[in-house]
Short mmCIF file of C-alpha atoms and ligand atoms in Angstrom, two decimals:
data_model
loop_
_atom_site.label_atom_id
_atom_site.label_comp_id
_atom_site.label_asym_id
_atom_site.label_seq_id
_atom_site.Cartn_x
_atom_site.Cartn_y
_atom_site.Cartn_z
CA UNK A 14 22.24 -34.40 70.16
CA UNK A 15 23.41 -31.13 69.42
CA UNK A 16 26.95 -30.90 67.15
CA UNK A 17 28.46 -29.33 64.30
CA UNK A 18 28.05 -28.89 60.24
CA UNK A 19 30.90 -27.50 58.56
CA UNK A 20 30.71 -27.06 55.32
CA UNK A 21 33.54 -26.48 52.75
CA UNK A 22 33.34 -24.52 49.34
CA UNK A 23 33.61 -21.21 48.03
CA UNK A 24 30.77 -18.04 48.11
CA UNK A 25 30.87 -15.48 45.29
CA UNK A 26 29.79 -12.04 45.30
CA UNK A 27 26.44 -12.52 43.03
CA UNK A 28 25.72 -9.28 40.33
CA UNK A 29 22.03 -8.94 39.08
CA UNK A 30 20.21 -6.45 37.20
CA UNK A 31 18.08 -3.98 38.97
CA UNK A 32 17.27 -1.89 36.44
CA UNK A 33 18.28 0.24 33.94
CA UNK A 34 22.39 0.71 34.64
CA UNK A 35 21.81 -0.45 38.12
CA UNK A 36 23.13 -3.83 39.45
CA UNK A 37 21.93 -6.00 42.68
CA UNK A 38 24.60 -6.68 44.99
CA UNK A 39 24.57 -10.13 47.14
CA UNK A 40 26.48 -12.76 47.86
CA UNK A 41 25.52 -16.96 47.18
CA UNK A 42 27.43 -20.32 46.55
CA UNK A 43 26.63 -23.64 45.86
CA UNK A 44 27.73 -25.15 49.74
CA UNK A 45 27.21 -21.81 51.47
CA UNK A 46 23.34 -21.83 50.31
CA UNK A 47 23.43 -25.41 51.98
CA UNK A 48 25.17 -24.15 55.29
CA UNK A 49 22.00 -21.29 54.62
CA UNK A 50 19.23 -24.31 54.82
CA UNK A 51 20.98 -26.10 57.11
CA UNK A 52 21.09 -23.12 59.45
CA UNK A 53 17.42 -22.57 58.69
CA UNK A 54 16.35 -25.91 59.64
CA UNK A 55 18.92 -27.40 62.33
CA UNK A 56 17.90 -27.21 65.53
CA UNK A 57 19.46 -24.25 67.32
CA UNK A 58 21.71 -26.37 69.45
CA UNK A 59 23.46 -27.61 66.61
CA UNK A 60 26.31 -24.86 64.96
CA UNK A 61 26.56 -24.51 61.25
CA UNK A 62 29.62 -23.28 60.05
CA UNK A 63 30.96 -22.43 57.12
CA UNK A 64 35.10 -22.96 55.57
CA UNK A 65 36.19 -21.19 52.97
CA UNK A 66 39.23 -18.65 52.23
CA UNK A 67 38.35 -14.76 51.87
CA UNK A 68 40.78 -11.32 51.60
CA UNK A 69 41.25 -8.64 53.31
CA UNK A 70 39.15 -6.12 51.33
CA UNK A 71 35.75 -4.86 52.86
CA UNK A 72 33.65 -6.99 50.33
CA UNK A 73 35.33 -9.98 52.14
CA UNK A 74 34.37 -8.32 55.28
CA UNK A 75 31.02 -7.40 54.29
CA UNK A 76 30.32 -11.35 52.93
CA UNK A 77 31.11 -12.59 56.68
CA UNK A 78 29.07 -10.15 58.34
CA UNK A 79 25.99 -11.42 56.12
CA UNK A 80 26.91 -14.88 57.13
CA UNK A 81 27.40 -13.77 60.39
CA UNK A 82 23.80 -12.05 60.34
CA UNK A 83 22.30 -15.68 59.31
CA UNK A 84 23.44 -17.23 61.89
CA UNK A 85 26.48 -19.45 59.93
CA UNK A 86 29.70 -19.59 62.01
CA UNK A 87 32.47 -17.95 60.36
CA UNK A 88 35.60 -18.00 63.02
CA UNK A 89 37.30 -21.09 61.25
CA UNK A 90 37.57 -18.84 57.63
CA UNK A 91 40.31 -17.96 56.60
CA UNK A 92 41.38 -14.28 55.53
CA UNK A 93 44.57 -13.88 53.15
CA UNK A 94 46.52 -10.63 52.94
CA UNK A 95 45.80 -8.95 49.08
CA UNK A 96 43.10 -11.33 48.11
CA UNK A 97 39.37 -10.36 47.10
CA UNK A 98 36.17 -13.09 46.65
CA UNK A 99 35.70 -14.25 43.03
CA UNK A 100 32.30 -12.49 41.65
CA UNK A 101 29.97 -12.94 39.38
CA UNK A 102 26.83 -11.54 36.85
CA UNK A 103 23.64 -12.80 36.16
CA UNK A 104 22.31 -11.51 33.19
CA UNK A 105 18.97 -11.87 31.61
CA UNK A 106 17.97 -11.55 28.23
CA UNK A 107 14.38 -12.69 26.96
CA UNK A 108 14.29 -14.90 30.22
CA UNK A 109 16.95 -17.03 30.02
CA UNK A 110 19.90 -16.33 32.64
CA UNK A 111 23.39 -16.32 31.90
CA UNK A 112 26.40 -16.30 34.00
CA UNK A 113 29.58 -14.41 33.91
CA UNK A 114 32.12 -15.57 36.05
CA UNK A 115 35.44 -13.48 37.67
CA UNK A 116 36.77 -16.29 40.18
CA UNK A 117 40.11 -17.24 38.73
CA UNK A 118 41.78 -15.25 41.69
CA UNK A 119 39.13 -15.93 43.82
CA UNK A 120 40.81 -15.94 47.39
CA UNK A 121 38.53 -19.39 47.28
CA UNK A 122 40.94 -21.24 46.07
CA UNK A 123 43.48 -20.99 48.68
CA UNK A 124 40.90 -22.65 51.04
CA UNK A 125 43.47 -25.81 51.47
CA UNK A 126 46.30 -24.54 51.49
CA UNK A 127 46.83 -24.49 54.85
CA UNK A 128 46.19 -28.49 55.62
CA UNK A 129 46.47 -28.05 59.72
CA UNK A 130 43.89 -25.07 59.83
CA UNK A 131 41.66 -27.04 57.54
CA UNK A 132 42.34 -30.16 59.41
CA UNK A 133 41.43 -28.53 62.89
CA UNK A 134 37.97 -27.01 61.47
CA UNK A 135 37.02 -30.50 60.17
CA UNK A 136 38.23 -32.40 63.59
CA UNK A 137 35.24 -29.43 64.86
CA UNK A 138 32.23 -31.03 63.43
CA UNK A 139 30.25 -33.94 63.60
CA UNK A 140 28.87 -33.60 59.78
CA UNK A 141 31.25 -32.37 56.89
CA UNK A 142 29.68 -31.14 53.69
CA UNK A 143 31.49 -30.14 50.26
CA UNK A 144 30.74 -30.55 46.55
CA UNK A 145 32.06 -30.67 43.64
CA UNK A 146 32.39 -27.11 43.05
CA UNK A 147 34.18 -27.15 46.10
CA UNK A 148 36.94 -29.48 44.20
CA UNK A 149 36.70 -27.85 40.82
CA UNK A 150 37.96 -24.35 42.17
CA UNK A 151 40.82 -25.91 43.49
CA UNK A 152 44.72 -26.83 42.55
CA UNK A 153 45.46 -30.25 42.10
CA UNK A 154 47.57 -31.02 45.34
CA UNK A 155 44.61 -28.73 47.04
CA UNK A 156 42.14 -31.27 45.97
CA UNK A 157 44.68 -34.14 47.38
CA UNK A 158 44.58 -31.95 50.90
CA UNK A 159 40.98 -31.63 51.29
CA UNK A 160 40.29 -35.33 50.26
CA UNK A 161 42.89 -36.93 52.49
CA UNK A 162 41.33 -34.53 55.26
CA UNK A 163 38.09 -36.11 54.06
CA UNK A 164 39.20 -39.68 54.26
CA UNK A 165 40.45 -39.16 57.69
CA UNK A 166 37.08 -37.61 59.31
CA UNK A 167 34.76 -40.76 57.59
CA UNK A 168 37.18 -42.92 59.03
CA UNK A 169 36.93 -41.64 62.17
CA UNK A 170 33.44 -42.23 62.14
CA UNK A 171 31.98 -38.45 60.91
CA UNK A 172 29.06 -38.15 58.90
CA UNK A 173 30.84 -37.11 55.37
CA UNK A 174 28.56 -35.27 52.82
CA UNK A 175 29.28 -34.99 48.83
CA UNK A 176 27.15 -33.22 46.36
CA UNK A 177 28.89 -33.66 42.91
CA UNK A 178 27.48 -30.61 41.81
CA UNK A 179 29.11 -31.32 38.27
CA UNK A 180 30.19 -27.80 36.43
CA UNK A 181 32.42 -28.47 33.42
CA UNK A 182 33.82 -25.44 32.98
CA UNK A 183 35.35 -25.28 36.47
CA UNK A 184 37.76 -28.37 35.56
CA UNK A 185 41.05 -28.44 33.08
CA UNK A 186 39.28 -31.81 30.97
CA UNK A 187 36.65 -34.13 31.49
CA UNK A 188 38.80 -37.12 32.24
CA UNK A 189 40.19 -35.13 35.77
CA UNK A 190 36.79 -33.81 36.23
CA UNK A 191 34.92 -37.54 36.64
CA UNK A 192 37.92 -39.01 38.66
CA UNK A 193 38.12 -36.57 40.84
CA UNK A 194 34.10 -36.45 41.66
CA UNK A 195 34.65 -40.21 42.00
CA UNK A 196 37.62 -39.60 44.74
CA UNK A 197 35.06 -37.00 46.19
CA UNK A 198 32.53 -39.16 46.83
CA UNK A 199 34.52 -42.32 47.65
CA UNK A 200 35.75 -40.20 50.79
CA UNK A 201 32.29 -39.25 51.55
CA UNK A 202 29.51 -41.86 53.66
CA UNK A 203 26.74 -39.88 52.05
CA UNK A 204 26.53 -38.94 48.24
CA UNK A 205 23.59 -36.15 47.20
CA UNK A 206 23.85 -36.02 43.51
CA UNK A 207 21.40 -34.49 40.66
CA UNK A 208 20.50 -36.80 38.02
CA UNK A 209 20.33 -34.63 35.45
CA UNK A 210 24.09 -34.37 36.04
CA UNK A 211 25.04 -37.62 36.52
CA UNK A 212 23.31 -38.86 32.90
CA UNK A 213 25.06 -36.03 31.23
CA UNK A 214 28.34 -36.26 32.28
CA UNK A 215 28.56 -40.35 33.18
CA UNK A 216 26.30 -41.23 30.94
CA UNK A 217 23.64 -42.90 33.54
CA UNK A 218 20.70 -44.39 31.64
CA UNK A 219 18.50 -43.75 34.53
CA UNK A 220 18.50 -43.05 38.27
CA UNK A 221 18.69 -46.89 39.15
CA UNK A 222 22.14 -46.65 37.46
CA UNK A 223 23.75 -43.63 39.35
CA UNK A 224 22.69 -45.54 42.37
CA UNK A 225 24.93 -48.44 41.22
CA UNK A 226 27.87 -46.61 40.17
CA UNK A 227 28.08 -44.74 43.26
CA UNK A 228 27.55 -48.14 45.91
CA UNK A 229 30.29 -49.76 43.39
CA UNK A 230 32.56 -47.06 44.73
CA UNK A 231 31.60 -47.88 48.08
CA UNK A 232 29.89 -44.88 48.88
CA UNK A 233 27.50 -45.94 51.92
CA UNK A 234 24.60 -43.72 51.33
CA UNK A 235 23.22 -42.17 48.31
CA UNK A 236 20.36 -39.94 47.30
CA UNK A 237 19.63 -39.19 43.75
CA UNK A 238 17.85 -36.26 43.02
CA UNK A 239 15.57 -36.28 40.11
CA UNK A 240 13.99 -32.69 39.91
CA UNK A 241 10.38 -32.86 39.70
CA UNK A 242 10.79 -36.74 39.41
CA UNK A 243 11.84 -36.46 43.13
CA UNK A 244 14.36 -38.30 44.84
CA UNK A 245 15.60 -42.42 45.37
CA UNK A 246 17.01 -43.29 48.28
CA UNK A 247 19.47 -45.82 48.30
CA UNK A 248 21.13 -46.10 51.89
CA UNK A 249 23.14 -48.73 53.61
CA UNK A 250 21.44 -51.85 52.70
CA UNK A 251 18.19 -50.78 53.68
CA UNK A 252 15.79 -51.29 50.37
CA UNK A 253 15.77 -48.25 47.45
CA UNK A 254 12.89 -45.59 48.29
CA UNK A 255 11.09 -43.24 46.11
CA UNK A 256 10.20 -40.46 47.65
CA UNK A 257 7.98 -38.16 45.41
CA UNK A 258 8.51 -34.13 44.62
CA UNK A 259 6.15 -31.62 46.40
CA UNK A 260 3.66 -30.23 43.10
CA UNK A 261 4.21 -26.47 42.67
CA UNK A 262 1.73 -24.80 40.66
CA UNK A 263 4.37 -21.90 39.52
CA UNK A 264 7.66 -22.83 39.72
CA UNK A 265 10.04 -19.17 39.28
CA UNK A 266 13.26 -19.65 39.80
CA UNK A 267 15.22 -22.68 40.63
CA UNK A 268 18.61 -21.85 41.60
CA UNK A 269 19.39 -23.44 44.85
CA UNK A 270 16.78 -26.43 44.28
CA UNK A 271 19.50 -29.29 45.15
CA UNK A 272 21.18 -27.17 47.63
CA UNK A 273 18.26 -26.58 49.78
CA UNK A 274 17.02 -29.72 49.33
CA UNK A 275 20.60 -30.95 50.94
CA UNK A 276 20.20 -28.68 53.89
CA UNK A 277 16.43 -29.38 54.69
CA UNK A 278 17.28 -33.32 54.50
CA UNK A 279 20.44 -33.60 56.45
CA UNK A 280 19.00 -31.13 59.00
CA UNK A 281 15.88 -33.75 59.52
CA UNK A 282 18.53 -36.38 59.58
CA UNK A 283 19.78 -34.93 62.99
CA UNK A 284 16.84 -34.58 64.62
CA UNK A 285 16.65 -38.45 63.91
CA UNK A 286 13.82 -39.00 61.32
CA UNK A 287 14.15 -41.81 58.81
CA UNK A 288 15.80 -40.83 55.12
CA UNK A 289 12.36 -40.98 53.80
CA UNK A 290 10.75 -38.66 56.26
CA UNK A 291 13.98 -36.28 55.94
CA UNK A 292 13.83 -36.80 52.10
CA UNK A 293 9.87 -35.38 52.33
CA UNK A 294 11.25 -32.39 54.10
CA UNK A 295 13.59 -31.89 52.32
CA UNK A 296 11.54 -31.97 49.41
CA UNK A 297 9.02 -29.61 50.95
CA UNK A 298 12.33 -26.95 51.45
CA UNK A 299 12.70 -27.03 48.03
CA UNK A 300 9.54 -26.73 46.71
CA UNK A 301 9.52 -23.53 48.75
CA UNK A 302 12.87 -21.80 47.62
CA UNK A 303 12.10 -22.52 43.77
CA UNK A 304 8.85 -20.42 43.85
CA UNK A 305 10.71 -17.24 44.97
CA UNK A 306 13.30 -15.22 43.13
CA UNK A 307 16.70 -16.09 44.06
CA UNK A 308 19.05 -18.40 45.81
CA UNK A 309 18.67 -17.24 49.51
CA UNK A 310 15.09 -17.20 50.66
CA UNK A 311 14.03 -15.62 53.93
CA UNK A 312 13.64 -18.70 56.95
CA UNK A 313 10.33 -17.88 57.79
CA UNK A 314 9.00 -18.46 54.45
CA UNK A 315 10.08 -22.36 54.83
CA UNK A 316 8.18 -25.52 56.23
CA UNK A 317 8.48 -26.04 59.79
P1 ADP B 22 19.62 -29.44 41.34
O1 ADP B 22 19.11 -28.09 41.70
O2 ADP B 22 20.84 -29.81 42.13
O3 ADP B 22 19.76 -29.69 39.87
P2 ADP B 22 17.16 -30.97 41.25
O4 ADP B 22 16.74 -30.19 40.05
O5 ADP B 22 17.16 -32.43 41.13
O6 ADP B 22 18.56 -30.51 41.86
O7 ADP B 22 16.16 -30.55 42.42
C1 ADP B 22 16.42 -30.80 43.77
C2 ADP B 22 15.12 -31.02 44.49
O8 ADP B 22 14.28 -29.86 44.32
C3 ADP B 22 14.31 -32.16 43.92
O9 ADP B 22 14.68 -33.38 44.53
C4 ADP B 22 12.88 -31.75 44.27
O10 ADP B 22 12.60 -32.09 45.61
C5 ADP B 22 12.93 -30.24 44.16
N1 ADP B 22 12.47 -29.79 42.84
C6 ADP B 22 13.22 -29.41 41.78
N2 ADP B 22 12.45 -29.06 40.72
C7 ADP B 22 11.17 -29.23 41.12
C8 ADP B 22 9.88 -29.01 40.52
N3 ADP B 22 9.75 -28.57 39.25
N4 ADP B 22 8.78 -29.27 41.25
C9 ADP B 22 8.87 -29.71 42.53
N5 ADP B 22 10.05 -29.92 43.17
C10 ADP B 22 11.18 -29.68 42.49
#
């Protein structure tokens, strides 16, 4: 059945050294590496589309003409008068990466502001997809909008897709932060998060209890991914799965691990495998993108 993904969050101009003086231009985000995966791995009859706000300045222009190039659907975005993307610089000393952000004016964070444009590009699609980065950029009565839009496509019986996607230093205090990832995925029918974030920030003991904490909120569906530990499946009342990580020999770089994983699985979703057989793909996506440099890898270099 062909249909829509839209997915909802913000995409960053991305800085990176390229040698002496010289810095790497490109542009990557937590959801619209997902919508990247998903496009990758959909069939072609579905659309993928991405929702976001962006200015008026020709880096805006030049972001939707890359997502353009990749296939991702960009005529529901939103372009404000003034406004320029939020940017930021990777930075590597002695191998470890660090990240310098410039996002606080981010045109991002205006992406609810207007409740009926949102509303019309989420009555659109079939599968909705945001994270908790997608919340953390936002206002406070922004974050009411988009969940209340949220609330009203699960119950009308869309596929609803939450990645908490936990990042501290996005949120005013830690308190707001966990409520408001609990309000994210209580609107959602399917909850992808990481462990790793889930034991640091809720203080999960292990993955069996992030699976409980989430089906106590009445989240339908969720899959907790474990790294190389893989991933658990807990959905509907079916019986908890373990579905093991692919073994990479080298792994380089694993920026985009969860988000690829999320856009290989919910692609083999729609073409109506089980959760463990999409959970393998999945699996096998992200295996791929974490033994090549960067968040974006090319399509062809992925599992069929
Ligand atoms: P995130 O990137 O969101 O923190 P994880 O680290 O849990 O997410 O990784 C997401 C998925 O990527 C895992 O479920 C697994 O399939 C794959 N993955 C991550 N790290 C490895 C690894 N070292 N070896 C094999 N697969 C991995």
């Amino acid at each position: 059945m062909a249909g829509r993904l839209l997915s909802i969050g913000e995409c960053m101009v991305e800085l990176s050294q390229a040698g002496e003086g010289l810095l790497r231009k490109g542009f990557a985000g937590d959801t619209l590496n997902t919508a990247w995966y998903a496009r990758a791995c959909f069939p072609s009859d579905w659309s993928i589309d991405y929702f976001t706000a962006v200015g008026d300045d020709p880096m805006s222009s030049e972001m939707l003409a890359m997502m353009d190039g990749a296939g991702i659907g960009t005529s529901q975005i939103l372009r404000i008068a003034g406004k320029t993307p939020g940017l930021y610089l990777i930075t590597l000393k002695d191998g470890e990466r660090t990240f310098s952000y410039w996002r606080d004016t981010a045109a991002a964070k205006k992406l609810a502001d207007d409740a009926d444009h949102l509303r019309a590009a989420i009555d659109s699609a079939q599968i909705i997809y945001f994270s908790g980065i997608t919340l953390g950029i936002l206002a406070p009565e922004a974050v009411d909008t988009l969940l209340a839009e949220a609330r009203r496509a699960k119950a009308s019986g869309k596929t609803v897709v939450f990645d908490p996607n936990i990042r501290p230093r996005l949120w005013p205090n830690k308190n707001y932060m966990l409520k408001t990832i609990e309000d994210g995925a209580r609107a959602s029918t399917l909850v992808l998060p990481s462990f790793d974030d889930e034991a640091v920030h809720f203080g999960d003991k292990d993955v069996a209890a992030t699976i409980a904490r989430y089906k106590a909120l009445g989240v339908e569906n969720v899959v907790v991914k474990d790294g190389p530990g893989g991933v658990t499946l807990a959905f509907g009342s079916a019986p908890v799965v373990h579905v093991p990580s692919v073994k990479v020999d080298k792994v380089v770089d694993t920026t985009s691990a969860g988000d690829s994983f999320n856009g290989g699985f919910l692609a083999s979703l729609a073409k109506g495998c089980t959760p463990a057989e999409a959970a393998a793909y999945g699996a096998a996506v992200a295996s791929t993108v974490i033994c090549h440099h960067g968040a974006l890898i090319s399509p062809d270099l992925l599992p069929k």
